PDB file of C-alpha atoms in Angstrom:
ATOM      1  CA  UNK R   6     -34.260  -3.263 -20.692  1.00  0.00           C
ATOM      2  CA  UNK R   7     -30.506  -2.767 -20.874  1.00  0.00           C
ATOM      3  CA  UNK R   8     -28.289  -3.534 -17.896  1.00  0.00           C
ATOM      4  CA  UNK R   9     -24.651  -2.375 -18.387  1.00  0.00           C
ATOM      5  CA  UNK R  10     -21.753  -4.242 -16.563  1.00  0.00           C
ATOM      6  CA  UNK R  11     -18.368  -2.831 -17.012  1.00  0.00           C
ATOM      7  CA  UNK R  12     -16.237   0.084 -16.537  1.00  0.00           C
ATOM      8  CA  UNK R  13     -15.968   1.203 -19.817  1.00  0.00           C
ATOM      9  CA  UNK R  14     -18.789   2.196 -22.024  1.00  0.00           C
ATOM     10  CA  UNK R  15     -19.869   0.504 -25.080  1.00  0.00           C
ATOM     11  CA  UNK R  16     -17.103  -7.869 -29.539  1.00  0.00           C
ATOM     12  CA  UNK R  17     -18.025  -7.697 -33.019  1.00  0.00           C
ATOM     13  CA  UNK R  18     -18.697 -10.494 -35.213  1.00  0.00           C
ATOM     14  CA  UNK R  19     -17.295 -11.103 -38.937  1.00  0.00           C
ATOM     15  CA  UNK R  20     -20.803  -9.890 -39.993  1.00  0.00           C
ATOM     16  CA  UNK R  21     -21.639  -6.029 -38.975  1.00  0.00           C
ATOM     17  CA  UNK R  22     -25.802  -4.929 -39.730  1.00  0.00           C
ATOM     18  CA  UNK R  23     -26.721  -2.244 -41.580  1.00  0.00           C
ATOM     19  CA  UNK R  24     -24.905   1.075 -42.727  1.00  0.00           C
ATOM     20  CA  UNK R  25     -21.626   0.266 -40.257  1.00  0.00           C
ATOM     21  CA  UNK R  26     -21.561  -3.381 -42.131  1.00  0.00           C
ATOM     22  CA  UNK R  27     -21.528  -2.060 -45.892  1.00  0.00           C
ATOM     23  CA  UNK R  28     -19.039   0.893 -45.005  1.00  0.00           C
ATOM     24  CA  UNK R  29     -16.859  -1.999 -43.283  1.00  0.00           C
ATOM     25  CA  UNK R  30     -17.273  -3.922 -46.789  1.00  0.00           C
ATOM     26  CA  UNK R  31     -16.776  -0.902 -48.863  1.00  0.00           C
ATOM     27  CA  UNK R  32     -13.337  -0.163 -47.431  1.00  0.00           C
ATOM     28  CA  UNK R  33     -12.166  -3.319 -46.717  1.00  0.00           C
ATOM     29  CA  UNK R  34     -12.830  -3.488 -51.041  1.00  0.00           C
ATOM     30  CA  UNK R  35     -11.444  -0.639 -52.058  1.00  0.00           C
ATOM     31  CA  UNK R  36      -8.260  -0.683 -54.318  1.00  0.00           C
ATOM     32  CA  UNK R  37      -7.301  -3.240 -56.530  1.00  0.00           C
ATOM     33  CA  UNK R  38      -6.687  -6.570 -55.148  1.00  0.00           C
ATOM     34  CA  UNK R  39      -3.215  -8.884 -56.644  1.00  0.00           C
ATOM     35  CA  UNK R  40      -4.787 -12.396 -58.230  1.00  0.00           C
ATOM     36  CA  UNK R  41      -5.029 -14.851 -55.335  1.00  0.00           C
ATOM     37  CA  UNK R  42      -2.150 -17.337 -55.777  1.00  0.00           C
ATOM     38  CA  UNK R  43      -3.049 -20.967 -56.455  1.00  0.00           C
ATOM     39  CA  UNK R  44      -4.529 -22.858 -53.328  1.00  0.00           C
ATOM     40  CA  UNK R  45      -5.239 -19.810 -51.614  1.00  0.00           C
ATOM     41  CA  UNK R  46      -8.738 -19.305 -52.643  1.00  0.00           C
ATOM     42  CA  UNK R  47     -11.153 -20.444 -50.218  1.00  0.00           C
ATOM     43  CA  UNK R  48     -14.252 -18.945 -52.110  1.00  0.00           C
ATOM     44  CA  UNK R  49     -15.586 -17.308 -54.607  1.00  0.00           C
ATOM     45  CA  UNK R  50     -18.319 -14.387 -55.373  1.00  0.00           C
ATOM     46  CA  UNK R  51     -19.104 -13.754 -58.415  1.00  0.00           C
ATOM     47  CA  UNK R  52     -15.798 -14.453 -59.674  1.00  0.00           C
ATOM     48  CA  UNK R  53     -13.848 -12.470 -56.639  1.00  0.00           C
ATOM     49  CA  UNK R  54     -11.993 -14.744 -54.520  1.00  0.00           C
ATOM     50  CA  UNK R  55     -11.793 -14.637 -50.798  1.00  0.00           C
ATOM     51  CA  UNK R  56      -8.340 -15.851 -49.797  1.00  0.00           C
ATOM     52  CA  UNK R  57      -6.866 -17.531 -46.615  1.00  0.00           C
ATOM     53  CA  UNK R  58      -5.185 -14.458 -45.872  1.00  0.00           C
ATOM     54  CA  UNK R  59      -8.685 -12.684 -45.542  1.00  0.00           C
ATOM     55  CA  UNK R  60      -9.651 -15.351 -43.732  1.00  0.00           C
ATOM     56  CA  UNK R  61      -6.607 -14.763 -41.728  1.00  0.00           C
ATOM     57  CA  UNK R  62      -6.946 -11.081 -40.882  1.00  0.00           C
ATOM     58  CA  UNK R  63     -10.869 -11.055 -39.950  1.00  0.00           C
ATOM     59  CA  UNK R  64      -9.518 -13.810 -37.254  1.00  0.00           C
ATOM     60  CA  UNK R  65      -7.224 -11.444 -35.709  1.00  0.00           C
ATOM     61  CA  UNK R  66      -9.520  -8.765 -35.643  1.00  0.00           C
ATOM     62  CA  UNK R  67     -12.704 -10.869 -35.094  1.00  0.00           C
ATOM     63  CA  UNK R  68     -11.316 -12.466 -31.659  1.00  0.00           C
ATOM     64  CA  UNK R  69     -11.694 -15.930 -32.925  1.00  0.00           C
ATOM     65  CA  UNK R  70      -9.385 -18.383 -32.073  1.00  0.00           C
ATOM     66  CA  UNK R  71      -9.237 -20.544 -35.283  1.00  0.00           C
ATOM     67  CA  UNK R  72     -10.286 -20.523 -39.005  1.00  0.00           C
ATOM     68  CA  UNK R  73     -14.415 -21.477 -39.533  1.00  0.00           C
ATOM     69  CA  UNK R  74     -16.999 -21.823 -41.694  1.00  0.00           C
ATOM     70  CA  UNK R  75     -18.852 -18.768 -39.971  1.00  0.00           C
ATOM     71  CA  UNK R  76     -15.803 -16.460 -40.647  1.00  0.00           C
ATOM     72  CA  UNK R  77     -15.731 -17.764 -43.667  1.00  0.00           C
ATOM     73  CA  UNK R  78     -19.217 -17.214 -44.408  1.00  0.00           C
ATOM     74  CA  UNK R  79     -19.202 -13.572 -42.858  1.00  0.00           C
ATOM     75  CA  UNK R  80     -16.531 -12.326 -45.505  1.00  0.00           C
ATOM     76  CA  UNK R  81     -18.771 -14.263 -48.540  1.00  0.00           C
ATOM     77  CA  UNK R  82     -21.688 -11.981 -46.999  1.00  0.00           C
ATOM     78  CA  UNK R  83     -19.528  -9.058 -46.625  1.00  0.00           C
ATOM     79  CA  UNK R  84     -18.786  -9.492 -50.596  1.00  0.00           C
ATOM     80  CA  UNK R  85     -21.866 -10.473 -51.475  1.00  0.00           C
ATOM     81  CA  UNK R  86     -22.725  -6.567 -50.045  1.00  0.00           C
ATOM     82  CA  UNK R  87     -19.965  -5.072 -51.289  1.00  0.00           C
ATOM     83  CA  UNK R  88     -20.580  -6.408 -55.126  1.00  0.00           C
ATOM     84  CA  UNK R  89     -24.349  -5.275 -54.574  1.00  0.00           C
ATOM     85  CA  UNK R  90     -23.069  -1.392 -53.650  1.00  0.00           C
ATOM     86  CA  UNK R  91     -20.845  -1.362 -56.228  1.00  0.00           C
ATOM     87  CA  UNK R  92     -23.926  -2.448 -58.366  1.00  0.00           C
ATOM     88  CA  UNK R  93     -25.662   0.601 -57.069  1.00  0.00           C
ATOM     89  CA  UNK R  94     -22.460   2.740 -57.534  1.00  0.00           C
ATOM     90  CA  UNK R  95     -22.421   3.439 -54.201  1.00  0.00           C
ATOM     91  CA  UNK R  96     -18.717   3.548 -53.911  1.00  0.00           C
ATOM     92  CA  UNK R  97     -18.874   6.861 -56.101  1.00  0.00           C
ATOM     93  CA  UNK R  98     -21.587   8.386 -53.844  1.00  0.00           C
ATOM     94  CA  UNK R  99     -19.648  11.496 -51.939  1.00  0.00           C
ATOM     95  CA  UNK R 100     -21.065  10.614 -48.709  1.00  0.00           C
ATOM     96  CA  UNK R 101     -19.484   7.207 -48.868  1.00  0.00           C
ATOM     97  CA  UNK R 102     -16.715   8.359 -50.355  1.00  0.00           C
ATOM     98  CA  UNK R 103     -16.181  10.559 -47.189  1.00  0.00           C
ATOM     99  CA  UNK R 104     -16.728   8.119 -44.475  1.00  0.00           C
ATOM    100  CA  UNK R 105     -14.650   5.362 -46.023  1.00  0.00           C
ATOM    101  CA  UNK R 106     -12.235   8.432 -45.863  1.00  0.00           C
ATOM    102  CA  UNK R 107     -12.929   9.146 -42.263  1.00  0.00           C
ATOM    103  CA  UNK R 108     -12.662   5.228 -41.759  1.00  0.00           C
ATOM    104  CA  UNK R 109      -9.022   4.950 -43.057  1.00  0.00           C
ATOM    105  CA  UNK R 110      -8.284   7.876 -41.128  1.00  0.00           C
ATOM    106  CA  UNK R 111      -9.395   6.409 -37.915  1.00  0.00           C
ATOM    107  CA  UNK R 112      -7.341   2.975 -38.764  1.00  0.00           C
ATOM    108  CA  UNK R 113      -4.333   5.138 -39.518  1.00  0.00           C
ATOM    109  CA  UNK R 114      -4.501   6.811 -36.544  1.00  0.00           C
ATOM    110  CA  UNK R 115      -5.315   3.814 -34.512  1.00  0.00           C
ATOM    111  CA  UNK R 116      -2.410   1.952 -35.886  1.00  0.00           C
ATOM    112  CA  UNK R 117       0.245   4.549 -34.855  1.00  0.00           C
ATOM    113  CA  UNK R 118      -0.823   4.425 -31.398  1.00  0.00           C
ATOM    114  CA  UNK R 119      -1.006   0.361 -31.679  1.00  0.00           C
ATOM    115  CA  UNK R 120       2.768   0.556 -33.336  1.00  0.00           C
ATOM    116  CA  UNK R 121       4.476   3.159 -31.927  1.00  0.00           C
ATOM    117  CA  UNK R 122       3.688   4.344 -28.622  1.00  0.00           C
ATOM    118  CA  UNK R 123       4.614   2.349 -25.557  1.00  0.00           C
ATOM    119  CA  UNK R 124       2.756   0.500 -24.038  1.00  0.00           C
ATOM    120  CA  UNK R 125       1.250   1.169 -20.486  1.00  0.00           C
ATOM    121  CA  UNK R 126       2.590  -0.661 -17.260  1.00  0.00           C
ATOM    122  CA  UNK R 127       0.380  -3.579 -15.698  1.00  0.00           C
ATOM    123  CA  UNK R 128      -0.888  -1.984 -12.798  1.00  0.00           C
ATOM    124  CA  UNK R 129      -0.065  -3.418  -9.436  1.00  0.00           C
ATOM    125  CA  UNK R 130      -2.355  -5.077  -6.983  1.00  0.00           C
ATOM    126  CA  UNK R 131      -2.012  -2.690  -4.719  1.00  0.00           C
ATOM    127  CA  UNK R 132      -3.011  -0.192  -6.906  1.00  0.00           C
ATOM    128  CA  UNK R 133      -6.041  -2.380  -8.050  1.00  0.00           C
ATOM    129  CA  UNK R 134      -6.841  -2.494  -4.291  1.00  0.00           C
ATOM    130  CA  UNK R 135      -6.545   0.666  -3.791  1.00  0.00           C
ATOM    131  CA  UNK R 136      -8.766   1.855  -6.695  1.00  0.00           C
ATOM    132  CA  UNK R 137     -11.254  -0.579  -5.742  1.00  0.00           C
ATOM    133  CA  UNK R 138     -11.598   1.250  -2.092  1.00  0.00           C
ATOM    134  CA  UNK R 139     -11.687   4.600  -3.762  1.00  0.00           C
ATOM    135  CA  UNK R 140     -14.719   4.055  -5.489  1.00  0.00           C
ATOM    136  CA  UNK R 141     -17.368   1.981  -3.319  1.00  0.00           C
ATOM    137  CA  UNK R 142     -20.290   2.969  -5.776  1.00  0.00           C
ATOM    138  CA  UNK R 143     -18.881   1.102  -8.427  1.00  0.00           C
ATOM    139  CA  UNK R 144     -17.800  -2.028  -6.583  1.00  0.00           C
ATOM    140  CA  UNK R 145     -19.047  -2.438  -2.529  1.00  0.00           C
ATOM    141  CA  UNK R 146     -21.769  -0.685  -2.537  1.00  0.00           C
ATOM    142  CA  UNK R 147     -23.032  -0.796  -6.231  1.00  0.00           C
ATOM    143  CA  UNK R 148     -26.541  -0.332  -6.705  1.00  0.00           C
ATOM    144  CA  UNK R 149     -28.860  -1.051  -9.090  1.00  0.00           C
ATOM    145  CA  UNK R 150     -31.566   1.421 -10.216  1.00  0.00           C
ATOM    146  CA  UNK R 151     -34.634   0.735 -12.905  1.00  0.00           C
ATOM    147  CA  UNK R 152     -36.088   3.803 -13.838  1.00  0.00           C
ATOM    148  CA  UNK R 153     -39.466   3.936 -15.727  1.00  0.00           C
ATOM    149  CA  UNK R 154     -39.677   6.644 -18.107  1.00  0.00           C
ATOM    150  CA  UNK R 155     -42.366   8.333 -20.822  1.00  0.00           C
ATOM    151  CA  UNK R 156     -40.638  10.374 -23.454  1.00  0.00           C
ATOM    152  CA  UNK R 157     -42.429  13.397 -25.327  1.00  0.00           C
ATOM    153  CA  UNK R 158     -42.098  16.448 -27.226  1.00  0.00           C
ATOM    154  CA  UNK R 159     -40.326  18.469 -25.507  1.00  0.00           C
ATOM    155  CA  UNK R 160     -42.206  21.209 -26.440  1.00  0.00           C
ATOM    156  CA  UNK R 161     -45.429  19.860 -24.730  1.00  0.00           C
ATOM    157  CA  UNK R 162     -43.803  20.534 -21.086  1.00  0.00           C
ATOM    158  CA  UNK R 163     -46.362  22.709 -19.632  1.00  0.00           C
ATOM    159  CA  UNK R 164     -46.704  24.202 -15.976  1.00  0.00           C
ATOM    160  CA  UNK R 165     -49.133  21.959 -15.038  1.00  0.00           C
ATOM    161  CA  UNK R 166     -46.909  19.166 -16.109  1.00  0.00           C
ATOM    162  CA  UNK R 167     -43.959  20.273 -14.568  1.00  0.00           C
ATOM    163  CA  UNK R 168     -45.909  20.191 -11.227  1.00  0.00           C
ATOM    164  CA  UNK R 169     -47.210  16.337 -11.578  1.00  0.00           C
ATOM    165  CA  UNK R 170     -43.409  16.211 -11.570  1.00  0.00           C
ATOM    166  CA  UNK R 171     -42.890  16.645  -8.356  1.00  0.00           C
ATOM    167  CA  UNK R 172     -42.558  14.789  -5.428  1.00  0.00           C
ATOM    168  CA  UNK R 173     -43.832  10.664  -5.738  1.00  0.00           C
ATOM    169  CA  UNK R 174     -46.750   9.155  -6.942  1.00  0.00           C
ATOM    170  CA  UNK R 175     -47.298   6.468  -9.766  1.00  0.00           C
ATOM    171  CA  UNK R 176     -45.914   7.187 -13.221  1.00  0.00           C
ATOM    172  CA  UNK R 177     -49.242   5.911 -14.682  1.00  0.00           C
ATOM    173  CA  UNK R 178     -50.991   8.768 -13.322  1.00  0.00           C
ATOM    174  CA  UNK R 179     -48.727  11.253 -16.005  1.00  0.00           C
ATOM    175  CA  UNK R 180     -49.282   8.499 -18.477  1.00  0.00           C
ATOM    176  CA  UNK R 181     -53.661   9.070 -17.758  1.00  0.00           C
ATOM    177  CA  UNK R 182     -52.742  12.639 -18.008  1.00  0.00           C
ATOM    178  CA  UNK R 183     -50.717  12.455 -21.236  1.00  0.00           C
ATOM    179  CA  UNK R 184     -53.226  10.478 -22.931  1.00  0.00           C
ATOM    180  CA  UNK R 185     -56.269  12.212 -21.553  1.00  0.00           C
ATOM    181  CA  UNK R 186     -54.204  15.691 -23.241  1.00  0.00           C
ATOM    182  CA  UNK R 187     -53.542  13.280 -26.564  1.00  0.00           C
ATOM    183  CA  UNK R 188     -50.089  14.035 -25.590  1.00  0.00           C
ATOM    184  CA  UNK R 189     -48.081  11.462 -27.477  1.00  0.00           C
ATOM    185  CA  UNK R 190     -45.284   9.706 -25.583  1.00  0.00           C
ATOM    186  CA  UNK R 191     -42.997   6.379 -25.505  1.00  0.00           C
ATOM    187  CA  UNK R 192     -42.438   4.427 -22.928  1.00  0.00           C
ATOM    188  CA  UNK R 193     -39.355   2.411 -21.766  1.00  0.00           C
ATOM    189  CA  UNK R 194     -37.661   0.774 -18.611  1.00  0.00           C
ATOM    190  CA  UNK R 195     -34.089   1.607 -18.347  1.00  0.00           C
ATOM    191  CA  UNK R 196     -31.802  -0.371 -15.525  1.00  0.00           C
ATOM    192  CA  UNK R 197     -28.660   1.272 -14.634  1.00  0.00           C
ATOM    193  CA  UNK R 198     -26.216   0.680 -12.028  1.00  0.00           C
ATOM    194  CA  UNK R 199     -24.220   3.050  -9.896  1.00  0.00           C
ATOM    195  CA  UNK R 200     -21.258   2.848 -11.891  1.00  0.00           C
ATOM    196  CA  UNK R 201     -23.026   3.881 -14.773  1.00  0.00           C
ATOM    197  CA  UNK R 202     -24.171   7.635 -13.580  1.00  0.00           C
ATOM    198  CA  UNK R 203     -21.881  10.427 -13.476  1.00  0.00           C
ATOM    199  CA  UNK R 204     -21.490  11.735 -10.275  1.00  0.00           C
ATOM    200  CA  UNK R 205     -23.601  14.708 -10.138  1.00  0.00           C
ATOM    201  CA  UNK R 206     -26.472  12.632 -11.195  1.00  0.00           C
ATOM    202  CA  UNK R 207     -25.610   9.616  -8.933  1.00  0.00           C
ATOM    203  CA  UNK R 208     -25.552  12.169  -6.109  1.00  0.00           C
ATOM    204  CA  UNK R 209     -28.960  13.203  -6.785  1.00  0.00           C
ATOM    205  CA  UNK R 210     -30.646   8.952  -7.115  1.00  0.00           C
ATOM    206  CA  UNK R 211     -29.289   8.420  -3.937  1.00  0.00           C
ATOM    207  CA  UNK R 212     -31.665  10.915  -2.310  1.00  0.00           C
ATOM    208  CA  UNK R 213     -35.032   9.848  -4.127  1.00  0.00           C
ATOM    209  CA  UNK R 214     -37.244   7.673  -2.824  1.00  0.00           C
ATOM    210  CA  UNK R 215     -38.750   4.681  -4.732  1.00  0.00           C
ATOM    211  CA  UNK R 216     -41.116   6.381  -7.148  1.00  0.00           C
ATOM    212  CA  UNK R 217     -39.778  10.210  -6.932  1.00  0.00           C
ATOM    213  CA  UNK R 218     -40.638  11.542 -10.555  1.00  0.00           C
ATOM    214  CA  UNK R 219     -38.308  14.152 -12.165  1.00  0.00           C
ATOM    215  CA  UNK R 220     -37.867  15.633 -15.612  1.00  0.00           C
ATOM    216  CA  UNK R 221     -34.566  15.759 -18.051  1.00  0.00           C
ATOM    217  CA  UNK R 222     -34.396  17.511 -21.004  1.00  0.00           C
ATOM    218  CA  UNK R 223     -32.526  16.052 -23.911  1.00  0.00           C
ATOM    219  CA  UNK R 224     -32.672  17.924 -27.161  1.00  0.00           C
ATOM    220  CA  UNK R 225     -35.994  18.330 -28.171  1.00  0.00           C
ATOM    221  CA  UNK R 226     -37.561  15.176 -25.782  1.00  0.00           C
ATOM    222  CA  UNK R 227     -38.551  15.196 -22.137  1.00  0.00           C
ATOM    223  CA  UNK R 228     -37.755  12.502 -20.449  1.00  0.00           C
ATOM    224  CA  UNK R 229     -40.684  12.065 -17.381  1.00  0.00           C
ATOM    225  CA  UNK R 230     -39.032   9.290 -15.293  1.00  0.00           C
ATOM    226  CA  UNK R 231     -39.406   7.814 -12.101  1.00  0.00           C
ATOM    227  CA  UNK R 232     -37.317   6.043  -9.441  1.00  0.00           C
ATOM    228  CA  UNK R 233     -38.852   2.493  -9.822  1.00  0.00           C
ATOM    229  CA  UNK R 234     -36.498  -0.114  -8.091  1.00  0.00           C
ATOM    230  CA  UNK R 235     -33.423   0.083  -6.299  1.00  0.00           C
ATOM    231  CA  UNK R 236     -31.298  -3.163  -5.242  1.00  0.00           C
ATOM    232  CA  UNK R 237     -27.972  -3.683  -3.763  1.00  0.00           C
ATOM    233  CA  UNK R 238     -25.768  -5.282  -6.430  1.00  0.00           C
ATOM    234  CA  UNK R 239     -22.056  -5.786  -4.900  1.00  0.00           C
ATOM    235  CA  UNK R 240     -19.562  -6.786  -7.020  1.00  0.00           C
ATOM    236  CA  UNK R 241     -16.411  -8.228  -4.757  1.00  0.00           C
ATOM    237  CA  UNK R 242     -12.742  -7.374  -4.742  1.00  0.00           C
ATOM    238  CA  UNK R 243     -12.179 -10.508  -6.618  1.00  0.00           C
ATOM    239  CA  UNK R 244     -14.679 -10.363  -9.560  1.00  0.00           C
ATOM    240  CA  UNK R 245     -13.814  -6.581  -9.752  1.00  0.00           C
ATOM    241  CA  UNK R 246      -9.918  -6.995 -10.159  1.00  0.00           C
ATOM    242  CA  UNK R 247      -9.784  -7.859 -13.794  1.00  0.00           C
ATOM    243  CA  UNK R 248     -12.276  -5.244 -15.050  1.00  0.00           C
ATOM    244  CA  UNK R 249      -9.809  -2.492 -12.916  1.00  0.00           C
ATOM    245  CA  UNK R 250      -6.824  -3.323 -14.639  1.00  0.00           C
ATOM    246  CA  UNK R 251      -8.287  -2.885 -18.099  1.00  0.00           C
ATOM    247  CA  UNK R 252     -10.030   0.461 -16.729  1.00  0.00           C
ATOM    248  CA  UNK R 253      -6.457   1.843 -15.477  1.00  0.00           C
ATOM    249  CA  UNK R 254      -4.450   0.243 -18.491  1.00  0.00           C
ATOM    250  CA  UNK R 255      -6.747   2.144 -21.117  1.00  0.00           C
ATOM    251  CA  UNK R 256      -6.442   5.244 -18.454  1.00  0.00           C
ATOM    252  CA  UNK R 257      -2.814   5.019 -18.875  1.00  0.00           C
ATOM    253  CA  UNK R 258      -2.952   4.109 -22.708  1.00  0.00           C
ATOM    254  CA  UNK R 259      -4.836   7.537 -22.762  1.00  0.00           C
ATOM    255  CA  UNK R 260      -2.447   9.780 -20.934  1.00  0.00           C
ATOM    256  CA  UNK R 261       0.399   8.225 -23.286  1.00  0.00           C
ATOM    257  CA  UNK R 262      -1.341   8.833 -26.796  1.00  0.00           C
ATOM    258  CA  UNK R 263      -2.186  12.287 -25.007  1.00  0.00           C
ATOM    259  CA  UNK R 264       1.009  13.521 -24.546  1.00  0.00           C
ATOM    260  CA  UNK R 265       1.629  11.989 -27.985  1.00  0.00           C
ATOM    261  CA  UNK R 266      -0.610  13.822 -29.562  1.00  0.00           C
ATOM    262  CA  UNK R 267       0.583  17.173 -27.313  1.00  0.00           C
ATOM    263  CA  UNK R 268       4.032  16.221 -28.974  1.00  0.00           C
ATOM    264  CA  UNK R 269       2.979  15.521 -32.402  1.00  0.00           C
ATOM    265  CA  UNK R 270       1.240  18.994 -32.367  1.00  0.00           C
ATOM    266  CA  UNK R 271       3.766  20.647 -31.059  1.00  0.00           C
ATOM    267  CA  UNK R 272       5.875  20.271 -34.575  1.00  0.00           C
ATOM    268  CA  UNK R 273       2.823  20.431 -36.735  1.00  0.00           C
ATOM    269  CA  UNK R 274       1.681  23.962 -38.115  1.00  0.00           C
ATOM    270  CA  UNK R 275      -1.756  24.035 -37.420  1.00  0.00           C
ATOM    271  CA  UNK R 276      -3.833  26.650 -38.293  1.00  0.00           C
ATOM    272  CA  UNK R 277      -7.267  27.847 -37.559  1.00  0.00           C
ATOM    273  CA  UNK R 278      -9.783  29.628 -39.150  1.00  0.00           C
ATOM    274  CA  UNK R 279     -12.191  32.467 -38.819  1.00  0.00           C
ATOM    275  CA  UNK R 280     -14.897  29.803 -39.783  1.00  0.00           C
ATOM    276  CA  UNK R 281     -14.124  27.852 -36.791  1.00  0.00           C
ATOM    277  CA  UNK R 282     -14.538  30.865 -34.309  1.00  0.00           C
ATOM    278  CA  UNK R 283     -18.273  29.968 -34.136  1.00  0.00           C
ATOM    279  CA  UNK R 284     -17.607  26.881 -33.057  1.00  0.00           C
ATOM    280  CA  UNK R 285     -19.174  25.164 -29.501  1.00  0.00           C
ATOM    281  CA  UNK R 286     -16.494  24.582 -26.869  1.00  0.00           C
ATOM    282  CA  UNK R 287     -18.138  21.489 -25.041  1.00  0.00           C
ATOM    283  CA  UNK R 288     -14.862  20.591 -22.749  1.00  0.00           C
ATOM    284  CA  UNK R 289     -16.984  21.712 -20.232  1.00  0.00           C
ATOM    285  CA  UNK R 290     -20.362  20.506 -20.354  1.00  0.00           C
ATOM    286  CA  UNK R 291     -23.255  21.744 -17.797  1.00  0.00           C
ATOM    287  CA  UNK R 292     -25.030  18.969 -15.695  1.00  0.00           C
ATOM    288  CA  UNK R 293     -28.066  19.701 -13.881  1.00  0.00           C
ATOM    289  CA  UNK R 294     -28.971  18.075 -10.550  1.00  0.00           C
ATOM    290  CA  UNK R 295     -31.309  15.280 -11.627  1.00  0.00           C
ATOM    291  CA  UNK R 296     -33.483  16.366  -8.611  1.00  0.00           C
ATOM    292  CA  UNK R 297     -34.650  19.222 -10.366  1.00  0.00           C
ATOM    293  CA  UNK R 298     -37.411  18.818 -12.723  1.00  0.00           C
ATOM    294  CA  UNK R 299     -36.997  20.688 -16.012  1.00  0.00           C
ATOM    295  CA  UNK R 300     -33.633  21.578 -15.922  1.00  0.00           C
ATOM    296  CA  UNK R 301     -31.478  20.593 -19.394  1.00  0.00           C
ATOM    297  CA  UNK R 302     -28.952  17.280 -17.885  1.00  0.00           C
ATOM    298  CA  UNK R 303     -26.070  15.788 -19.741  1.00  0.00           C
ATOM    299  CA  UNK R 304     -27.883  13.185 -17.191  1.00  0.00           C
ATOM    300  CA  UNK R 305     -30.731  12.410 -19.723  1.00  0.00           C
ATOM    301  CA  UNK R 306     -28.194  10.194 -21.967  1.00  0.00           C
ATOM    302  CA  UNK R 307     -27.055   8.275 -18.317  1.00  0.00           C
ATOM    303  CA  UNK R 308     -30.615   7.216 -17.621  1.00  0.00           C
ATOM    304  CA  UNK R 309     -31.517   5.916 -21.304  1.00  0.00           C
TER     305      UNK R 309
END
């Protein structure tokens, strides 16, 4: 069961897992490294040294406050990954080779807006206030919904289905039915608050009762779900403050690289192809009214 918190979506250790670890390692490697002076060595893997000034830069991007063994150990595990993929020649594999490309860009692009935009104005209290009273879902009258949910094949959506998906009654009885068609499906128990809907979908919660069963479609899944629990979860003007100035500050960090970018573009020749013609425009994206069984919802991804 996830519960989400904050305004914004989505604090990383020394140590990533899995793919997003090694391509961290991978370009953090790449290029030749200068012999580490004498005394600056804290370690060494296989005969590459891990100096203080690694040990350094992990700390100001880690969050930590001062130099430890973990950190310390996270960049002799980092190596200890890297040395094994270059082992497996992985850093010739194209696919690497592209996202460590793609990662360099991002950093490059990150670190212009870091270094040479301005920086956004703290916003005022009143403005925090005044925020905070614009949006009571989020803050005085925040709810809490769990929604229990059986995911299948899209393509198993019948009319018969559909109609057990309307109106309320126990989620177990689809789950009977499911099995009784050998129907696979997966279940899980999602908890969202109202702050974490978008509004069309939000709009369409606050009508259900406790147990009202609707569909989403998601790619090729169908989400079954029903309204299990709802609770009133206020959070205060006080414990809300600090979370609204980070919202508005990234807000106004976002209009600035914006208008950045507008500018930067501006004096760039850019040119685009035929081959891009057949290309998606997704600015605006269709959301259905989560009411409706059936219907495709850029509300499926809010409710999982």
């Amino acid at each position: 069961m996830k519960t989400e918190k904050g305004i914004t979506r989505p604090a990383a250790g020394a140590l990533k897992s899995g793919a997003a670890l090694l391509m961290l390692a991978l370009l953090a490697a790449c290029g030749k490294q200068e012999q580490a002076a004498s005394g600056q060595a804290l370690a060494s893997v296989d005969g590459k040294e891990i100096t203080i000034h690694q040990l350094n830069a992990e700390l100001g991007k880690g969050g930590a406050r001062e130099a430890n063994k973990q950190v310390l150990d996270g960049l002799v595990a980092r190596q200890v990954l890297v040395n094994a993929a270059r082992k497996e020649k992985l850093d010739a594999d194209p696919a690497v080779l592209a996202d460590m490309e793609r990662a360099r860009d991002l950093v490059l692009a990150q670190s212009y807006v870091q270094r040479k935009l301005a920086k956004p104005t703290r916003p005022s209290q009143q403005e925090v206030s005044t925020f905070y009273d614009q949006h009571p879902d989020w803050f005085a009258q925040r709810q809490q919904y769990e929604f229990a949910e059986l995911v299948i094949d899209r393509a198993s959506v019948n009319e018969e289905l559909t109609k057990m998906m309307v109106g309320v009654r126990p989620l177990e009885e689809v789950a009977a039915w499911l099995q009784k068609q050998h129907i696979p499906f997966t279940r899980l128990q999602v908890t969202k608050t109202s702050m974490d809907l978008p509004p069309p979908m939000l709009a369409g919660v606050k009508k259900m009762e406790k147990g009202q069963l609707f569909i989403v479609n998601e790619g090729d899944a169908a989400i079954l779900a029903a309204l299990a629990d709802v609770r009133n979860v206020p959070l205060s003007r006080a414990a809300a403050t600090q979370q609204i100035e980070q919202y508005l500050a990234n807000q106004r960090q976002g209009e600035i690289t914006e208008q950045a970018v507008a500018r930067l573009k501006a004096d760039a020749k850019i040119v685009y192809f035929d081959s891009a013609k057949t290309l998606k425009d997704n600015s605006v994206a269709p959301v259905a009214d989560a009411t409706s069984p059936g219907k495709d919802a850029a509300a499926g991804a809010a409710i999982r």
